[in-house]
Tab-separated table of C-alpha atoms and ligand atoms in Angstrom:
chain	number	residue	atom	x	y	z
R	1	MET	CA	143.783	62.220	59.021
R	2	MET	CA	140.531	62.312	57.011
R	3	ASP	CA	139.453	58.882	58.321
R	4	SER	CA	140.694	59.209	61.887
R	5	VAL	CA	138.463	59.673	64.907
R	6	LEU	CA	139.204	63.060	66.500
R	7	THR	CA	138.444	64.561	69.893
R	8	LEU	CA	137.802	68.143	70.927
R	9	GLN	CA	141.362	68.306	72.276
R	10	ASP	CA	142.746	67.534	68.785
R	11	LEU	CA	141.434	70.924	67.623
R	12	GLY	CA	143.711	72.649	70.148
R	13	GLY	CA	141.479	75.727	70.042
R	14	GLN	CA	142.536	76.366	66.432
R	15	ARG	CA	140.100	77.464	63.750
R	16	PRO	CA	140.210	74.743	61.046
R	17	ALA	CA	141.269	75.655	57.508
R	18	GLY	CA	138.515	75.953	54.883
R	19	THR	CA	134.852	75.266	55.657
R	20	ALA	CA	134.535	72.656	58.367
R	21	LEU	CA	131.739	70.153	58.949
R	22	ALA	CA	131.721	67.354	61.502
R	23	VAL	CA	129.696	64.551	63.038
R	24	LEU	CA	129.720	64.178	66.810
R	25	GLY	CA	128.829	60.926	68.549
R	26	HIS	CA	129.897	58.494	71.249
R	27	PRO	CA	130.963	56.012	70.019
R	28	ILE	CA	131.657	57.369	66.519
R	29	LYS	CA	134.166	54.910	65.026
R	30	HIS	CA	131.393	53.052	63.142
R	31	SER	CA	130.068	56.198	61.422
R	32	ILE	CA	130.193	56.157	57.624
R	33	SER	CA	129.000	59.769	57.375
R	34	PRO	CA	132.530	61.126	56.659
R	35	ALA	CA	132.830	58.751	53.671
R	36	MET	CA	129.417	59.848	52.296
R	37	HIS	CA	129.963	63.581	52.752
R	38	THR	CA	133.566	63.577	51.537
R	39	ALA	CA	132.459	61.802	48.335
R	40	ALA	CA	129.626	64.294	47.822
R	41	LEU	CA	131.920	67.286	48.396
R	42	ALA	CA	134.475	65.930	45.895
R	43	GLU	CA	131.706	65.580	43.309
R	44	MET	CA	130.341	69.062	44.090
R	45	ALA	CA	133.872	70.537	43.746
R	46	ARG	CA	133.962	69.411	40.084
R	47	SER	CA	131.412	72.084	39.169
R	48	ALA	CA	131.955	74.503	42.086
R	49	PRO	CA	135.642	74.606	43.151
R	50	ARG	CA	134.839	76.288	46.485
R	51	PHE	CA	133.702	72.885	47.811
R	52	ALA	CA	137.248	71.541	47.502
R	53	GLU	CA	137.958	73.534	50.695
R	54	TRP	CA	135.145	71.851	52.650
R	55	THR	CA	135.952	69.044	55.079
R	56	TYR	CA	133.787	66.635	57.093
R	57	ARG	CA	135.389	64.876	60.090
R	58	ARG	CA	134.151	62.672	62.916
R	59	PHE	CA	134.632	63.556	66.576
R	60	ASP	CA	134.185	61.346	69.607
R	61	VAL	CA	132.387	63.522	72.141
R	62	PRO	CA	131.051	61.954	75.377
R	63	PRO	CA	127.539	63.182	76.284
R	64	GLU	CA	128.713	65.126	79.359
R	65	GLU	CA	131.044	67.152	77.086
R	66	LEU	CA	128.437	67.962	74.441
R	67	PRO	CA	127.362	71.430	75.717
R	68	THR	CA	131.012	72.576	75.875
R	69	ALA	CA	131.748	70.960	72.517
R	70	LEU	CA	128.851	72.766	70.834
R	71	THR	CA	130.072	76.116	72.185
R	72	THR	CA	133.630	75.362	71.039
R	73	PHE	CA	132.668	74.190	67.523
R	74	HIS	CA	130.560	77.328	67.147
R	75	ALA	CA	133.356	79.611	68.359
R	76	LEU	CA	135.779	77.943	65.912
R	77	GLY	CA	133.400	78.662	63.040
R	78	PHE	CA	132.348	75.141	61.981
R	79	ARG	CA	129.638	75.639	59.355
R	80	GLY	CA	127.611	72.595	60.315
R	81	LEU	CA	127.423	69.592	62.597
R	82	ASN	CA	125.676	66.246	62.469
R	83	LEU	CA	124.735	64.603	65.745
R	84	THR	CA	124.324	60.907	66.281
R	85	VAL	CA	123.800	58.565	69.252
R	86	PRO	CA	123.506	59.696	72.069
R	87	HIS	CA	123.460	63.448	71.250
R	88	LYS	CA	120.259	64.109	69.286
R	89	ILE	CA	118.038	64.702	72.326
R	90	ILE	CA	120.687	66.387	74.529
R	91	ALA	CA	121.480	68.908	71.770
R	92	PHE	CA	117.816	69.876	71.441
R	93	ASP	CA	118.108	71.810	74.719
R	94	CYS	CA	121.537	73.318	73.927
R	95	VAL	CA	120.934	75.025	70.575
R	96	HIS	CA	119.910	78.643	70.005
R	97	SER	CA	116.897	77.949	67.739
R	98	ILE	CA	115.009	74.984	66.263
R	99	ASP	CA	113.395	74.380	62.897
R	100	PRO	CA	109.605	74.247	63.513
R	101	ALA	CA	109.326	70.770	61.913
R	102	ALA	CA	111.872	69.382	64.417
R	103	ARG	CA	110.149	70.782	67.518
R	104	PRO	CA	107.604	67.962	68.047
R	105	ILE	CA	110.400	65.374	67.721
R	106	GLY	CA	112.418	66.859	70.580
R	107	ALA	CA	115.671	65.843	68.871
R	108	VAL	CA	118.018	67.407	66.308
R	109	ASN	CA	120.585	65.696	64.067
R	110	THR	CA	121.791	68.657	61.972
R	111	LEU	CA	123.065	72.035	63.204
R	112	LEU	CA	123.713	75.100	61.050
R	113	TRP	CA	126.058	77.859	62.237
R	114	THR	CA	124.368	81.267	62.604
R	115	PRO	CA	125.935	84.368	64.177
R	116	ASP	CA	123.639	84.008	67.210
R	117	GLY	CA	124.251	80.287	67.787
R	118	TRP	CA	123.359	76.881	66.346
R	119	HIS	CA	120.086	76.438	64.453
R	120	GLY	CA	118.841	72.838	64.811
R	121	TYR	CA	117.106	70.639	62.227
R	122	ASN	CA	116.058	67.014	62.138
R	123	THR	CA	116.595	65.455	58.706
R	124	ASP	CA	115.840	61.838	59.746
R	125	GLY	CA	112.127	62.145	58.919
R	126	TYR	CA	112.882	63.522	55.454
R	127	GLY	CA	115.389	60.687	54.997
R	128	LEU	CA	112.800	58.094	55.944
R	129	ALA	CA	109.988	59.534	53.809
R	130	THR	CA	112.252	59.877	50.762
R	131	ALA	CA	113.711	56.379	51.213
R	132	VAL	CA	110.317	54.670	51.600
R	133	ALA	CA	108.945	56.393	48.500
R	134	GLU	CA	112.083	55.597	46.500
R	135	GLU	CA	112.536	51.975	47.614
R	136	LEU	CA	108.956	50.805	48.087
R	137	GLY	CA	107.293	53.054	45.518
R	138	ARG	CA	104.748	54.517	47.956
R	139	PRO	CA	104.676	57.839	49.796
R	140	LEU	CA	103.925	57.958	53.534
R	141	THR	CA	101.071	60.295	52.631
R	142	GLY	CA	97.856	58.266	52.524
R	143	ALA	CA	99.577	55.039	53.646
R	144	ARG	CA	98.503	52.900	56.583
R	145	ILE	CA	101.682	52.455	58.618
R	146	LEU	CA	102.711	49.835	61.149
R	147	LEU	CA	105.644	51.337	63.059
R	148	LEU	CA	107.734	48.949	65.163
R	149	GLY	CA	109.480	50.553	68.148
R	150	ALA	CA	109.054	53.531	70.461
R	151	GLY	CA	112.636	54.805	70.881
R	152	GLY	CA	114.296	57.887	69.384
R	153	ALA	CA	114.119	56.737	65.759
R	154	ALA	CA	110.474	55.691	66.143
R	155	ARG	CA	109.646	59.102	67.602
R	156	GLY	CA	110.987	60.854	64.507
R	157	ALA	CA	109.273	58.340	62.219
R	158	ALA	CA	105.894	58.710	63.957
R	159	VAL	CA	106.050	62.511	63.750
R	160	GLU	CA	106.993	62.327	60.050
R	161	CYS	CA	104.144	59.891	59.288
R	162	LEU	CA	101.647	62.275	60.907
R	163	GLN	CA	103.188	65.420	59.354
R	164	GLN	CA	102.978	63.686	55.949
R	165	ARG	CA	99.282	62.855	56.661
R	166	CYS	CA	99.431	59.055	56.626
R	167	ALA	CA	95.983	57.401	56.617
R	168	GLY	CA	96.512	55.606	59.935
R	169	LEU	CA	99.342	54.788	62.315
R	170	TRP	CA	99.672	51.582	64.337
R	171	ILE	CA	102.635	51.437	66.738
R	172	ALA	CA	103.888	48.150	68.208
R	173	ASN	CA	106.428	48.121	71.036
R	174	ARG	CA	107.718	45.564	73.521
R	175	SER	CA	107.635	47.868	76.589
R	176	ALA	CA	104.184	49.235	77.373
R	177	ASP	CA	105.559	52.304	79.198
R	178	ASN	CA	107.707	53.437	76.267
R	179	LEU	CA	104.804	52.822	73.893
R	180	GLN	CA	102.475	54.955	76.010
R	181	GLN	CA	105.034	57.774	76.215
R	182	LEU	CA	105.249	57.878	72.423
R	183	LEU	CA	101.457	57.751	72.012
R	184	ASP	CA	101.107	60.660	74.477
R	185	LEU	CA	103.805	62.671	72.670
R	186	ILE	CA	102.246	62.353	69.224
R	187	ALA	CA	98.579	62.621	70.261
R	188	PRO	CA	98.486	66.426	69.665
R	189	LEU	CA	99.761	65.910	66.089
R	190	ALA	CA	97.194	63.296	65.014
R	191	ASP	CA	94.554	65.837	63.912
R	192	GLY	CA	91.985	63.177	62.994
R	193	ILE	CA	94.434	60.476	61.849
R	194	PRO	CA	93.676	57.208	63.706
R	195	VAL	CA	96.613	56.225	65.956
R	196	HIS	CA	96.731	52.910	67.859
R	197	GLY	CA	99.329	51.137	69.991
R	198	PHE	CA	99.772	47.463	70.860
R	199	ASN	CA	102.205	44.807	72.031
R	200	PRO	CA	103.837	43.121	68.999
R	201	GLN	CA	103.198	39.677	70.548
R	202	HIS	CA	99.452	40.386	70.643
R	203	PRO	CA	98.405	42.275	67.515
R	204	PRO	CA	94.737	43.287	67.358
R	205	ALA	CA	92.548	41.077	65.178
R	206	ASP	CA	91.282	44.043	63.167
R	207	LEU	CA	94.649	45.218	61.762
R	208	PRO	CA	93.981	46.388	58.202
R	209	GLY	CA	95.592	44.813	55.146
R	210	ASP	CA	98.026	46.751	52.965
R	211	LEU	CA	100.072	47.990	55.949
R	212	MET	CA	103.472	49.550	55.292
R	213	ILE	CA	105.780	48.215	58.021
R	214	ILE	CA	108.628	50.398	59.287
R	215	ASN	CA	111.079	48.824	61.714
R	216	ALA	CA	112.497	51.434	64.092
R	217	THR	CA	113.556	48.940	66.751
R	218	SER	CA	117.164	47.879	67.190
R	219	ALA	CA	116.069	44.212	67.027
R	220	GLY	CA	118.072	42.906	64.077
R	221	LEU	CA	121.382	44.615	64.764
R	222	ARG	CA	122.691	41.289	66.129
R	223	PRO	CA	122.180	37.949	64.356
R	224	ASP	CA	120.496	36.314	67.387
R	225	ASP	CA	117.999	39.171	67.944
R	226	PRO	CA	114.310	38.168	67.920
R	227	LEU	CA	112.069	39.201	65.034
R	228	PRO	CA	110.475	42.535	66.015
R	229	PHE	CA	107.211	41.407	64.376
R	230	ASP	CA	105.871	38.329	62.617
R	231	VAL	CA	104.896	39.634	59.164
R	232	THR	CA	102.927	36.445	58.401
R	233	ARG	CA	100.293	37.740	60.837
R	234	LEU	CA	99.360	40.476	58.368
R	235	ARG	CA	97.132	40.376	55.306
R	236	HIS	CA	99.032	41.492	52.184
R	237	PRO	CA	101.522	43.953	53.722
R	238	ALA	CA	102.424	46.739	51.287
R	239	GLY	CA	106.117	46.603	52.174
R	240	VAL	CA	108.746	46.411	54.896
R	241	TYR	CA	111.287	49.187	55.488
R	242	ASP	CA	113.923	48.272	58.078
R	243	MET	CA	115.880	51.285	59.366
R	244	ILE	CA	118.791	48.951	60.165
R	245	TYR	CA	121.411	48.924	57.389
R	246	ASN	CA	124.252	47.020	59.042
R	247	PRO	CA	123.732	44.079	58.705
R	248	PRO	CA	122.107	44.772	55.315
R	249	GLN	CA	119.726	41.787	55.552
R	250	THR	CA	117.992	41.419	58.925
R	251	ARG	CA	115.741	38.491	59.876
R	252	LEU	CA	112.776	40.815	59.301
R	253	LEU	CA	113.905	41.539	55.737
R	254	SER	CA	114.574	37.825	55.115
R	255	ALA	CA	111.023	37.041	56.290
R	256	ALA	CA	109.640	39.732	53.957
R	257	ALA	CA	111.671	38.325	51.054
R	258	ALA	CA	110.456	34.781	51.796
R	259	HIS	CA	106.843	35.978	51.548
R	260	GLY	CA	107.312	38.093	48.440
R	261	ILE	CA	106.787	41.385	50.301
R	262	PRO	CA	108.626	44.441	48.865
R	263	HIS	CA	111.390	45.395	51.297
R	264	ALA	CA	114.477	47.571	51.774
R	265	ASN	CA	117.073	48.291	54.439
R	266	GLY	CA	117.917	51.617	56.088
R	267	LEU	CA	120.893	52.601	53.943
R	268	SER	CA	118.734	54.822	51.731
R	269	MET	CA	117.407	56.651	54.816
R	270	LEU	CA	120.953	57.259	56.019
R	271	VAL	CA	121.930	58.602	52.591
R	272	HIS	CA	118.904	60.914	52.253
R	273	GLN	CA	119.144	62.346	55.784
R	274	GLY	CA	122.808	63.095	55.037
R	275	ALA	CA	122.019	64.648	51.671
R	276	ARG	CA	119.422	66.894	53.282
R	277	ALA	CA	121.931	68.022	55.915
R	278	LEU	CA	124.514	68.844	53.236
R	279	ALA	CA	121.855	70.775	51.284
R	280	ILE	CA	121.105	72.831	54.417
R	281	TRP	CA	124.798	73.665	54.888
R	282	SER	CA	125.681	74.261	51.219
R	283	GLY	CA	122.456	75.611	49.704
R	284	VAL	CA	123.042	73.650	46.476
R	285	SER	CA	121.628	70.406	45.096
R	286	ILE	CA	123.439	67.307	46.328
R	287	PRO	CA	124.902	64.384	44.314
R	288	VAL	CA	122.918	61.712	46.170
R	289	ASP	CA	124.257	58.882	44.003
R	290	ALA	CA	127.848	59.715	44.981
R	291	MET	CA	126.820	59.579	48.651
R	292	ARG	CA	125.029	56.259	48.160
R	293	ALA	CA	128.006	54.698	46.347
R	294	ALA	CA	130.416	55.900	49.058
R	295	ALA	CA	128.154	54.552	51.805
R	296	ARG	CA	128.009	51.154	50.111
R	297	ARG	CA	131.796	51.089	49.690
R	298	ALA	CA	132.319	52.056	53.336
R	299	LEU	CA	130.117	49.123	54.378
R	300	GLY	CA	131.959	46.757	52.046
R	301	LEU	CA	128.856	46.180	49.890
B	15	NDP	P1	116.493	53.358	70.920
B	15	NDP	O1	117.421	52.652	71.833
B	15	NDP	O2	116.047	54.732	71.239
B	15	NDP	O3	115.136	52.456	70.773
B	15	NDP	C1	115.229	51.075	70.608
B	15	NDP	C2	113.848	50.491	70.261
B	15	NDP	O4	114.045	49.119	69.904
B	15	NDP	C3	112.866	50.493	71.423
B	15	NDP	O5	111.559	50.651	70.920
B	15	NDP	C4	113.051	49.093	72.020
B	15	NDP	O6	111.911	48.608	72.662
B	15	NDP	C5	113.252	48.302	70.756
B	15	NDP	N1	113.982	47.049	70.986
B	15	NDP	C6	115.278	46.916	71.337
B	15	NDP	N2	115.600	45.606	71.422
B	15	NDP	C7	114.478	44.915	71.104
B	15	NDP	C8	114.175	43.521	71.020
B	15	NDP	N3	115.104	42.602	71.282
B	15	NDP	N4	112.936	43.160	70.653
B	15	NDP	C9	111.997	44.098	70.377
B	15	NDP	N5	112.210	45.432	70.456
B	15	NDP	C10	113.443	45.834	70.825
B	15	NDP	O7	117.179	53.267	69.482
B	15	NDP	P2	116.928	54.249	68.224
B	15	NDP	O8	115.479	54.532	68.185
B	15	NDP	O9	117.881	55.375	68.258
B	15	NDP	O10	117.364	53.319	66.983
B	15	NDP	C11	116.563	52.231	66.563
B	15	NDP	C12	117.130	51.628	65.294
B	15	NDP	O11	117.013	52.522	64.195
B	15	NDP	C13	118.606	51.276	65.418
B	15	NDP	O12	118.803	50.005	64.838
B	15	NDP	C14	119.291	52.341	64.587
B	15	NDP	O13	120.491	51.848	64.017
B	15	NDP	C15	118.245	52.601	63.508
B	15	NDP	N6	118.372	53.944	62.904
B	15	NDP	C16	118.638	54.032	61.571
B	15	NDP	C17	118.749	55.259	60.950
B	15	NDP	C18	119.028	55.340	59.490
B	15	NDP	O14	119.385	56.428	58.994
B	15	NDP	N7	118.872	54.268	58.735
B	15	NDP	C19	118.596	56.524	61.717
B	15	NDP	C20	118.287	56.321	63.122
B	15	NDP	C21	118.200	55.062	63.685
B	15	NDP	P3	111.634	48.883	74.244
B	15	NDP	O15	110.977	50.222	74.331
B	15	NDP	O16	110.744	47.766	74.588
B	15	NDP	O17	112.971	48.835	74.928
């Protein structure tokens, strides 16, 4: 039951026992969030027995059913929800209130039950910032960042880089229209930070050295995907963080390894965004190592 994929109909309008958490997505079968959160809750229950009553399940909810699903989960008293593809942007317009830091992103991945309705947060940016600092030993603050991609994940990453006051942000994306949309969206947040966009096939000659590269494209999910960027075109990159974690070693990360560039995959971001969500719901400090170990086990690593 714990591992199964549920639907709204499986709830049968019944209030679940204990304190219920869930992740909603479509598809959702691949999600390892239940494994991470269940491991964390078991660890938390060792010192605070009330967490033994908490559950975290995954629900397959098609996008057209999301508004109804959110109303139903709220009515049934779920304490918190995570949202994954394709719900993060749709939910933004369905919730009662939004954390100010999530507003410029236009997407939410964590909802907290309040008597008036869902309160929305976005913990992806925190997950990214924490993971980059932990894995590559450098904060986003003061770093010169080369962000690859202009989709949903890149939007959150760009906002986080600017909110953390990076020293400069270069964004490379295949489609010029999507790139321009992202540049327009973040322009009001730049507040003096230089922001540039370009096509990854034609990088400008004056790119600075010491760039921290963040891959927020989906290029690398499949083995025959093209490289999202040729890292050999850069002078002494500071590091490569690839948001992809499955497969754990993308072509981009292999290229970084071959050139001695510090690098890491997106598993740490997944773990830290999840830990932040659980902290929001529980109000206590989270056993991040238990979540990381469970995530690795769930991926067979
Ligand atoms: P979107 O579909 O919103 O965006 C996809 C992006 O990838 C676009 O910029 C697109 O460019 C680019 N892209 C796709 N295929 C290629 C290609 N063959 N070559 C170059 N660029 C390409 O996806 P998301 O933003 O939601 O997700 C992006 C990645 O981030 C995914 O791999 C996802 O798994 C990962 N992710 C990881 C998280 C974590 O916790 N570790 C959290 C969230 C996301 P174009 O505009 O030209 O189409």
